[in-house]
Amino acid sequence: IYRVLTRGCRSLLNFPDFSLTYESPKKHNMEDFWDWLSNQTDVQGVQARTKRRPIVKTGKFKKMFGWGDFHSNIKTVKLNLLITGKIVDHGNGTFSVYFRHNSTGMGNVSVSLVPPSKVVEFEITQQSTLETKDTKSFNCRIEYEKTDRNKKTALCGFDTSKVCYQEQTQSHVSWLCSKPFKVICIYIAFYSVDYKLVQKVCPDYNYHSDTPYSSTG
């Protein structure tokens, strides 16, 4: 489970622009993932998925999931939140989950691994702490985790004649999952002063099938 808490100036937030986009899986070297995440920028609109690829084999193994790139961006007057991720099936019985979080402002964000049956709902207590048993049942472990914070002053978005103190937070985390494991989904929960978001993203279970996958939950 990965939890990041950022704090900044308190004020009412305007209704945000939210974008969510997916791209087809591509081959990458392991050392290129964090570079890829670092170079992600804002994406306008939702890009259409490219044509389904044929079965990909690595030796006697084949890829199990049709994962691709993940991008979530939330913008308000006092908040700029960007979450980018990549889920890679290595084709040898293991897969990795990479996430990078970059924010300026105040909010509470959580990224976690959950089963497809996880219900998308706001937590009653409005906390982003999620159950750890799901991650353990997937046979996943955190490979890497790092968080950097710094403060800066800037003109306030709601009043450019004033100066606001903002805290910038940048963090990334990666999981490595191995057999035996079940199909997982990515669950993101975000809470700020007057804005809440819950999103569940699941892989294409029928990646190697001509029948498209219909998401549920």
Short mmCIF file of N, CA and C in Angstrom, two decimals, residues 1-126:
data_model
loop_
_atom_site.label_atom_id
_atom_site.label_comp_id
_atom_site.label_asym_id
_atom_site.label_seq_id
_atom_site.Cartn_x
_atom_site.Cartn_y
_atom_site.Cartn_z
N ILE A 1 0.85 -1.18 0.00
CA ILE A 1 0.00 0.00 0.00
C ILE A 1 0.88 1.23 0.00
N TYR A 2 0.45 2.20 -0.75
CA TYR A 2 1.27 3.39 -0.87
C TYR A 2 0.44 4.62 -0.53
N ARG A 3 0.92 5.41 0.38
CA ARG A 3 0.14 6.55 0.82
C ARG A 3 1.01 7.79 0.81
N VAL A 4 0.50 8.88 0.24
CA VAL A 4 1.23 10.14 0.21
C VAL A 4 0.31 11.22 0.74
N LEU A 5 0.80 12.03 1.66
CA LEU A 5 -0.01 13.11 2.22
C LEU A 5 0.67 14.42 1.91
N THR A 6 -0.03 15.31 1.22
CA THR A 6 0.54 16.61 0.90
C THR A 6 -0.31 17.69 1.53
N ARG A 7 0.35 18.77 1.92
CA ARG A 7 -0.36 19.87 2.56
C ARG A 7 0.02 21.18 1.87
N GLY A 8 -0.89 22.13 1.88
CA GLY A 8 -0.61 23.43 1.29
C GLY A 8 -1.61 24.44 1.81
N CYS A 9 -1.81 25.52 1.06
CA CYS A 9 -2.74 26.57 1.48
C CYS A 9 -4.17 26.05 1.43
N ARG A 10 -4.97 26.46 2.38
CA ARG A 10 -6.38 26.06 2.42
C ARG A 10 -7.23 27.13 1.72
N SER A 11 -8.07 26.72 0.82
CA SER A 11 -9.04 27.60 0.18
C SER A 11 -10.02 26.74 -0.58
N LEU A 12 -11.13 27.33 -1.01
CA LEU A 12 -12.09 26.57 -1.78
C LEU A 12 -11.52 26.27 -3.15
N LEU A 13 -11.72 25.04 -3.63
CA LEU A 13 -11.18 24.62 -4.91
C LEU A 13 -12.27 24.71 -5.97
N ASN A 14 -11.91 25.18 -7.16
CA ASN A 14 -12.85 25.18 -8.26
C ASN A 14 -13.00 23.78 -8.80
N PHE A 15 -14.07 23.54 -9.56
CA PHE A 15 -14.26 22.21 -10.15
C PHE A 15 -13.10 21.92 -11.09
N PRO A 16 -12.44 20.78 -10.95
CA PRO A 16 -11.19 20.52 -11.67
C PRO A 16 -11.39 19.96 -13.07
N ASP A 17 -10.32 20.11 -13.85
CA ASP A 17 -10.23 19.41 -15.12
C ASP A 17 -9.60 18.06 -14.83
N PHE A 18 -10.21 17.01 -15.33
CA PHE A 18 -9.72 15.67 -15.04
C PHE A 18 -9.54 14.91 -16.33
N SER A 19 -8.38 14.34 -16.53
CA SER A 19 -8.13 13.57 -17.75
C SER A 19 -7.59 12.20 -17.39
N LEU A 20 -8.01 11.22 -18.14
CA LEU A 20 -7.60 9.84 -17.91
C LEU A 20 -7.37 9.21 -19.26
N THR A 21 -6.18 8.70 -19.49
CA THR A 21 -5.88 8.16 -20.82
C THR A 21 -5.09 6.88 -20.72
N TYR A 22 -5.21 6.06 -21.72
CA TYR A 22 -4.53 4.78 -21.77
C TYR A 22 -3.80 4.65 -23.09
N GLU A 23 -2.68 3.94 -23.08
CA GLU A 23 -1.94 3.65 -24.29
C GLU A 23 -1.61 2.17 -24.32
N SER A 24 -1.47 1.62 -25.49
CA SER A 24 -1.19 0.20 -25.62
C SER A 24 0.17 -0.15 -25.05
N PRO A 25 0.35 -1.38 -24.58
CA PRO A 25 1.63 -1.80 -24.02
C PRO A 25 2.74 -1.74 -25.06
N LYS A 26 3.93 -1.36 -24.60
CA LYS A 26 5.11 -1.33 -25.45
C LYS A 26 6.27 -1.97 -24.71
N LYS A 27 7.26 -2.42 -25.46
CA LYS A 27 8.43 -3.02 -24.84
C LYS A 27 9.36 -1.92 -24.34
N HIS A 28 9.85 -2.06 -23.12
CA HIS A 28 10.77 -1.10 -22.54
C HIS A 28 11.83 -1.83 -21.75
N ASN A 29 13.00 -1.22 -21.66
CA ASN A 29 14.03 -1.75 -20.77
C ASN A 29 13.67 -1.35 -19.35
N MET A 30 14.05 -2.22 -18.40
CA MET A 30 13.70 -1.96 -17.01
C MET A 30 14.21 -0.61 -16.53
N GLU A 31 15.42 -0.23 -16.97
CA GLU A 31 16.00 1.02 -16.48
C GLU A 31 15.33 2.25 -17.07
N ASP A 32 14.46 2.08 -18.09
CA ASP A 32 13.83 3.23 -18.73
C ASP A 32 12.51 3.64 -18.08
N PHE A 33 11.99 2.82 -17.16
CA PHE A 33 10.65 3.10 -16.65
C PHE A 33 10.56 4.43 -15.91
N TRP A 34 11.52 4.66 -14.99
CA TRP A 34 11.42 5.90 -14.22
C TRP A 34 11.68 7.11 -15.11
N ASP A 35 12.54 6.95 -16.13
CA ASP A 35 12.73 8.05 -17.08
C ASP A 35 11.43 8.35 -17.81
N TRP A 36 10.74 7.28 -18.19
CA TRP A 36 9.46 7.45 -18.87
C TRP A 36 8.46 8.18 -18.00
N LEU A 37 8.40 7.78 -16.73
CA LEU A 37 7.46 8.43 -15.82
C LEU A 37 7.83 9.88 -15.59
N SER A 38 9.12 10.19 -15.57
CA SER A 38 9.57 11.56 -15.32
C SER A 38 9.19 12.48 -16.47
N ASN A 39 9.14 11.96 -17.68
CA ASN A 39 8.90 12.78 -18.86
C ASN A 39 7.44 12.90 -19.24
N GLN A 40 6.53 12.33 -18.43
CA GLN A 40 5.10 12.42 -18.75
C GLN A 40 4.64 13.87 -18.58
N THR A 41 3.82 14.35 -19.50
CA THR A 41 3.25 15.69 -19.43
C THR A 41 1.74 15.61 -19.53
N ASP A 42 1.08 16.74 -19.42
CA ASP A 42 -0.38 16.76 -19.48
C ASP A 42 -0.87 16.22 -20.81
N VAL A 43 -1.94 15.47 -20.75
CA VAL A 43 -2.53 14.88 -21.96
C VAL A 43 -3.91 15.47 -22.16
N GLN A 44 -4.19 15.99 -23.34
CA GLN A 44 -5.49 16.58 -23.62
C GLN A 44 -6.42 15.53 -24.21
N GLY A 45 -7.56 15.36 -23.56
CA GLY A 45 -8.56 14.42 -24.08
C GLY A 45 -8.19 12.99 -23.78
N VAL A 46 -8.96 12.10 -24.33
CA VAL A 46 -8.73 10.68 -24.15
C VAL A 46 -8.33 10.07 -25.48
N GLN A 47 -7.16 9.43 -25.52
CA GLN A 47 -6.67 8.83 -26.75
C GLN A 47 -7.30 7.47 -26.95
N ALA A 48 -7.63 7.18 -28.20
CA ALA A 48 -8.23 5.88 -28.51
C ALA A 48 -7.18 4.79 -28.43
N ARG A 49 -7.60 3.62 -28.00
CA ARG A 49 -6.67 2.49 -27.92
C ARG A 49 -6.30 2.04 -29.32
N THR A 50 -5.06 1.63 -29.47
CA THR A 50 -4.61 1.14 -30.76
C THR A 50 -5.10 -0.28 -30.98
N LYS A 51 -4.92 -0.78 -32.19
CA LYS A 51 -5.41 -2.10 -32.56
C LYS A 51 -4.83 -3.17 -31.65
N ARG A 52 -5.67 -4.13 -31.27
CA ARG A 52 -5.24 -5.20 -30.38
C ARG A 52 -4.07 -5.97 -30.99
N ARG A 53 -3.07 -6.22 -30.16
CA ARG A 53 -1.89 -6.93 -30.64
C ARG A 53 -2.07 -8.44 -30.53
N PRO A 54 -1.32 -9.20 -31.32
CA PRO A 54 -1.40 -10.66 -31.24
C PRO A 54 -0.71 -11.15 -29.98
N ILE A 55 -0.80 -12.44 -29.73
CA ILE A 55 -0.15 -13.05 -28.57
C ILE A 55 1.34 -12.78 -28.61
N VAL A 56 1.87 -12.33 -27.46
CA VAL A 56 3.30 -12.05 -27.36
C VAL A 56 3.95 -13.13 -26.52
N LYS A 57 4.94 -13.79 -27.07
CA LYS A 57 5.59 -14.88 -26.36
C LYS A 57 7.04 -14.54 -26.04
N THR A 58 7.48 -14.94 -24.86
CA THR A 58 8.88 -14.81 -24.46
C THR A 58 9.35 -16.20 -24.08
N GLY A 59 10.04 -16.86 -24.99
CA GLY A 59 10.40 -18.25 -24.77
C GLY A 59 9.13 -19.08 -24.77
N LYS A 60 8.91 -19.84 -23.73
CA LYS A 60 7.70 -20.66 -23.63
C LYS A 60 6.56 -19.93 -22.91
N PHE A 61 6.84 -18.67 -22.50
CA PHE A 61 5.83 -17.91 -21.79
C PHE A 61 5.11 -16.94 -22.72
N LYS A 62 3.96 -16.52 -22.34
CA LYS A 62 3.26 -15.47 -23.06
C LYS A 62 2.72 -14.46 -22.05
N LYS A 63 2.56 -13.25 -22.51
CA LYS A 63 2.06 -12.21 -21.62
C LYS A 63 0.63 -12.53 -21.21
N MET A 64 0.31 -12.26 -19.95
CA MET A 64 -1.00 -12.61 -19.42
C MET A 64 -1.99 -11.45 -19.49
N PHE A 65 -1.49 -10.21 -19.31
CA PHE A 65 -2.39 -9.07 -19.23
C PHE A 65 -2.13 -8.07 -20.34
N GLY A 66 -3.17 -7.38 -20.76
CA GLY A 66 -3.02 -6.33 -21.76
C GLY A 66 -2.87 -4.98 -21.11
N TRP A 67 -1.87 -4.83 -20.25
CA TRP A 67 -1.66 -3.57 -19.55
C TRP A 67 -1.04 -2.54 -20.47
N GLY A 68 -1.23 -1.30 -20.14
CA GLY A 68 -0.60 -0.21 -20.87
C GLY A 68 -0.20 0.88 -19.91
N ASP A 69 -0.16 2.12 -20.39
CA ASP A 69 0.22 3.26 -19.58
C ASP A 69 -1.00 3.87 -18.91
N PHE A 70 -0.80 4.45 -17.73
CA PHE A 70 -1.89 5.06 -16.98
C PHE A 70 -1.53 6.51 -16.67
N HIS A 71 -2.52 7.40 -16.82
CA HIS A 71 -2.28 8.83 -16.61
C HIS A 71 -3.52 9.45 -15.98
N SER A 72 -3.35 10.10 -14.85
CA SER A 72 -4.46 10.77 -14.18
C SER A 72 -4.01 12.17 -13.77
N ASN A 73 -4.78 13.19 -14.16
CA ASN A 73 -4.39 14.57 -13.89
C ASN A 73 -5.58 15.35 -13.33
N ILE A 74 -5.37 16.01 -12.20
CA ILE A 74 -6.41 16.82 -11.57
C ILE A 74 -5.86 18.23 -11.38
N LYS A 75 -6.62 19.24 -11.84
CA LYS A 75 -6.18 20.63 -11.71
C LYS A 75 -7.29 21.48 -11.10
N THR A 76 -6.93 22.23 -10.08
CA THR A 76 -7.84 23.21 -9.50
C THR A 76 -7.03 24.48 -9.28
N VAL A 77 -7.68 25.50 -8.72
CA VAL A 77 -6.98 26.75 -8.46
C VAL A 77 -5.81 26.54 -7.51
N LYS A 78 -6.00 25.68 -6.49
CA LYS A 78 -4.97 25.50 -5.50
C LYS A 78 -4.30 24.13 -5.54
N LEU A 79 -4.64 23.31 -6.52
CA LEU A 79 -4.08 21.96 -6.55
C LEU A 79 -3.72 21.55 -7.97
N ASN A 80 -2.56 20.92 -8.11
CA ASN A 80 -2.16 20.33 -9.38
C ASN A 80 -1.62 18.94 -9.06
N LEU A 81 -2.39 17.93 -9.41
CA LEU A 81 -2.04 16.56 -9.08
C LEU A 81 -1.85 15.75 -10.36
N LEU A 82 -0.71 15.09 -10.48
CA LEU A 82 -0.43 14.25 -11.64
C LEU A 82 0.03 12.88 -11.16
N ILE A 83 -0.66 11.85 -11.60
CA ILE A 83 -0.28 10.48 -11.28
C ILE A 83 -0.06 9.73 -12.58
N THR A 84 1.13 9.20 -12.77
CA THR A 84 1.42 8.41 -13.96
C THR A 84 1.87 7.03 -13.53
N GLY A 85 1.56 6.06 -14.33
CA GLY A 85 1.91 4.70 -13.96
C GLY A 85 2.10 3.80 -15.16
N LYS A 86 2.67 2.66 -14.90
CA LYS A 86 2.89 1.67 -15.95
C LYS A 86 2.86 0.29 -15.32
N ILE A 87 2.09 -0.61 -15.92
CA ILE A 87 2.01 -1.98 -15.45
C ILE A 87 2.55 -2.86 -16.55
N VAL A 88 3.59 -3.63 -16.24
CA VAL A 88 4.28 -4.40 -17.26
C VAL A 88 4.28 -5.89 -16.92
N ASP A 89 3.78 -6.69 -17.83
CA ASP A 89 3.84 -8.14 -17.71
C ASP A 89 5.13 -8.59 -18.36
N HIS A 90 6.05 -9.16 -17.59
CA HIS A 90 7.35 -9.55 -18.12
C HIS A 90 7.29 -10.84 -18.93
N GLY A 91 6.16 -11.54 -18.89
CA GLY A 91 6.01 -12.73 -19.70
C GLY A 91 6.71 -13.96 -19.14
N ASN A 92 7.24 -13.86 -17.93
CA ASN A 92 7.94 -15.00 -17.32
C ASN A 92 7.34 -15.37 -15.97
N GLY A 93 6.09 -15.00 -15.78
CA GLY A 93 5.44 -15.30 -14.51
C GLY A 93 5.49 -14.18 -13.51
N THR A 94 6.07 -13.04 -13.89
CA THR A 94 6.13 -11.88 -13.00
C THR A 94 5.66 -10.64 -13.75
N PHE A 95 5.19 -9.66 -13.00
CA PHE A 95 4.87 -8.37 -13.59
C PHE A 95 5.16 -7.28 -12.58
N SER A 96 5.41 -6.08 -13.06
CA SER A 96 5.76 -4.95 -12.20
C SER A 96 4.73 -3.84 -12.35
N VAL A 97 4.51 -3.13 -11.26
CA VAL A 97 3.61 -1.99 -11.23
C VAL A 97 4.42 -0.77 -10.82
N TYR A 98 4.47 0.24 -11.68
CA TYR A 98 5.25 1.45 -11.42
C TYR A 98 4.31 2.64 -11.33
N PHE A 99 4.52 3.49 -10.32
CA PHE A 99 3.71 4.70 -10.19
C PHE A 99 4.58 5.88 -9.78
N ARG A 100 4.23 7.04 -10.33
CA ARG A 100 4.89 8.28 -9.94
C ARG A 100 3.81 9.31 -9.62
N HIS A 101 3.99 10.03 -8.54
CA HIS A 101 3.02 11.03 -8.08
C HIS A 101 3.73 12.37 -7.94
N ASN A 102 3.12 13.41 -8.48
CA ASN A 102 3.68 14.76 -8.40
C ASN A 102 2.53 15.71 -8.09
N SER A 103 2.66 16.48 -7.02
CA SER A 103 1.56 17.36 -6.66
C SER A 103 2.06 18.67 -6.08
N THR A 104 1.26 19.71 -6.29
CA THR A 104 1.47 21.01 -5.68
C THR A 104 0.15 21.42 -5.06
N GLY A 105 0.12 21.59 -3.75
CA GLY A 105 -1.12 21.93 -3.09
C GLY A 105 -1.43 20.97 -1.97
N MET A 106 -2.71 20.89 -1.61
CA MET A 106 -3.11 20.08 -0.47
C MET A 106 -4.07 18.98 -0.89
N GLY A 107 -3.85 17.78 -0.34
CA GLY A 107 -4.73 16.66 -0.65
C GLY A 107 -4.17 15.38 -0.08
N ASN A 108 -4.96 14.34 -0.11
CA ASN A 108 -4.56 13.04 0.40
C ASN A 108 -4.81 12.02 -0.70
N VAL A 109 -3.76 11.38 -1.19
CA VAL A 109 -3.90 10.46 -2.30
C VAL A 109 -3.36 9.09 -1.93
N SER A 110 -4.02 8.04 -2.40
CA SER A 110 -3.60 6.67 -2.14
C SER A 110 -3.68 5.88 -3.42
N VAL A 111 -2.65 5.08 -3.68
CA VAL A 111 -2.62 4.17 -4.83
C VAL A 111 -2.38 2.77 -4.28
N SER A 112 -3.23 1.83 -4.64
CA SER A 112 -3.09 0.48 -4.10
C SER A 112 -3.53 -0.57 -5.11
N LEU A 113 -3.17 -1.81 -4.83
CA LEU A 113 -3.55 -2.95 -5.66
C LEU A 113 -4.78 -3.60 -5.04
N VAL A 114 -5.80 -3.85 -5.85
CA VAL A 114 -7.05 -4.43 -5.34
C VAL A 114 -7.55 -5.49 -6.31
N PRO A 115 -8.43 -6.39 -5.86
CA PRO A 115 -9.02 -7.38 -6.76
C PRO A 115 -10.10 -6.73 -7.62
N PRO A 116 -10.46 -7.34 -8.75
CA PRO A 116 -11.50 -6.78 -9.62
C PRO A 116 -12.84 -6.60 -8.91
N SER A 117 -13.07 -7.36 -7.85
CA SER A 117 -14.34 -7.28 -7.13
C SER A 117 -14.43 -6.07 -6.20
N LYS A 118 -13.33 -5.33 -6.04
CA LYS A 118 -13.33 -4.16 -5.17
C LYS A 118 -14.37 -3.15 -5.64
N VAL A 119 -15.26 -2.75 -4.74
CA VAL A 119 -16.31 -1.80 -5.07
C VAL A 119 -15.74 -0.38 -5.09
N VAL A 120 -16.09 0.38 -6.12
CA VAL A 120 -15.64 1.76 -6.23
C VAL A 120 -16.58 2.63 -5.41
N GLU A 121 -16.11 3.12 -4.28
CA GLU A 121 -16.94 3.92 -3.40
C GLU A 121 -16.06 4.80 -2.52
N PHE A 122 -16.64 5.88 -2.02
CA PHE A 122 -15.93 6.75 -1.11
C PHE A 122 -15.92 6.12 0.27
N GLU A 123 -14.75 6.13 0.91
CA GLU A 123 -14.65 5.58 2.25
C GLU A 123 -15.50 6.42 3.20
N ILE A 124 -16.21 5.77 4.10
CA ILE A 124 -17.08 6.49 5.04
C ILE A 124 -16.27 7.45 5.90
N THR A 125 -15.08 7.01 6.28
CA THR A 125 -14.23 7.84 7.15
C THR A 125 -13.43 8.86 6.35
N GLN A 126 -13.53 8.81 5.01
CA GLN A 126 -12.80 9.70 4.13
C GLN A 126 -11.30 9.63 4.38
#
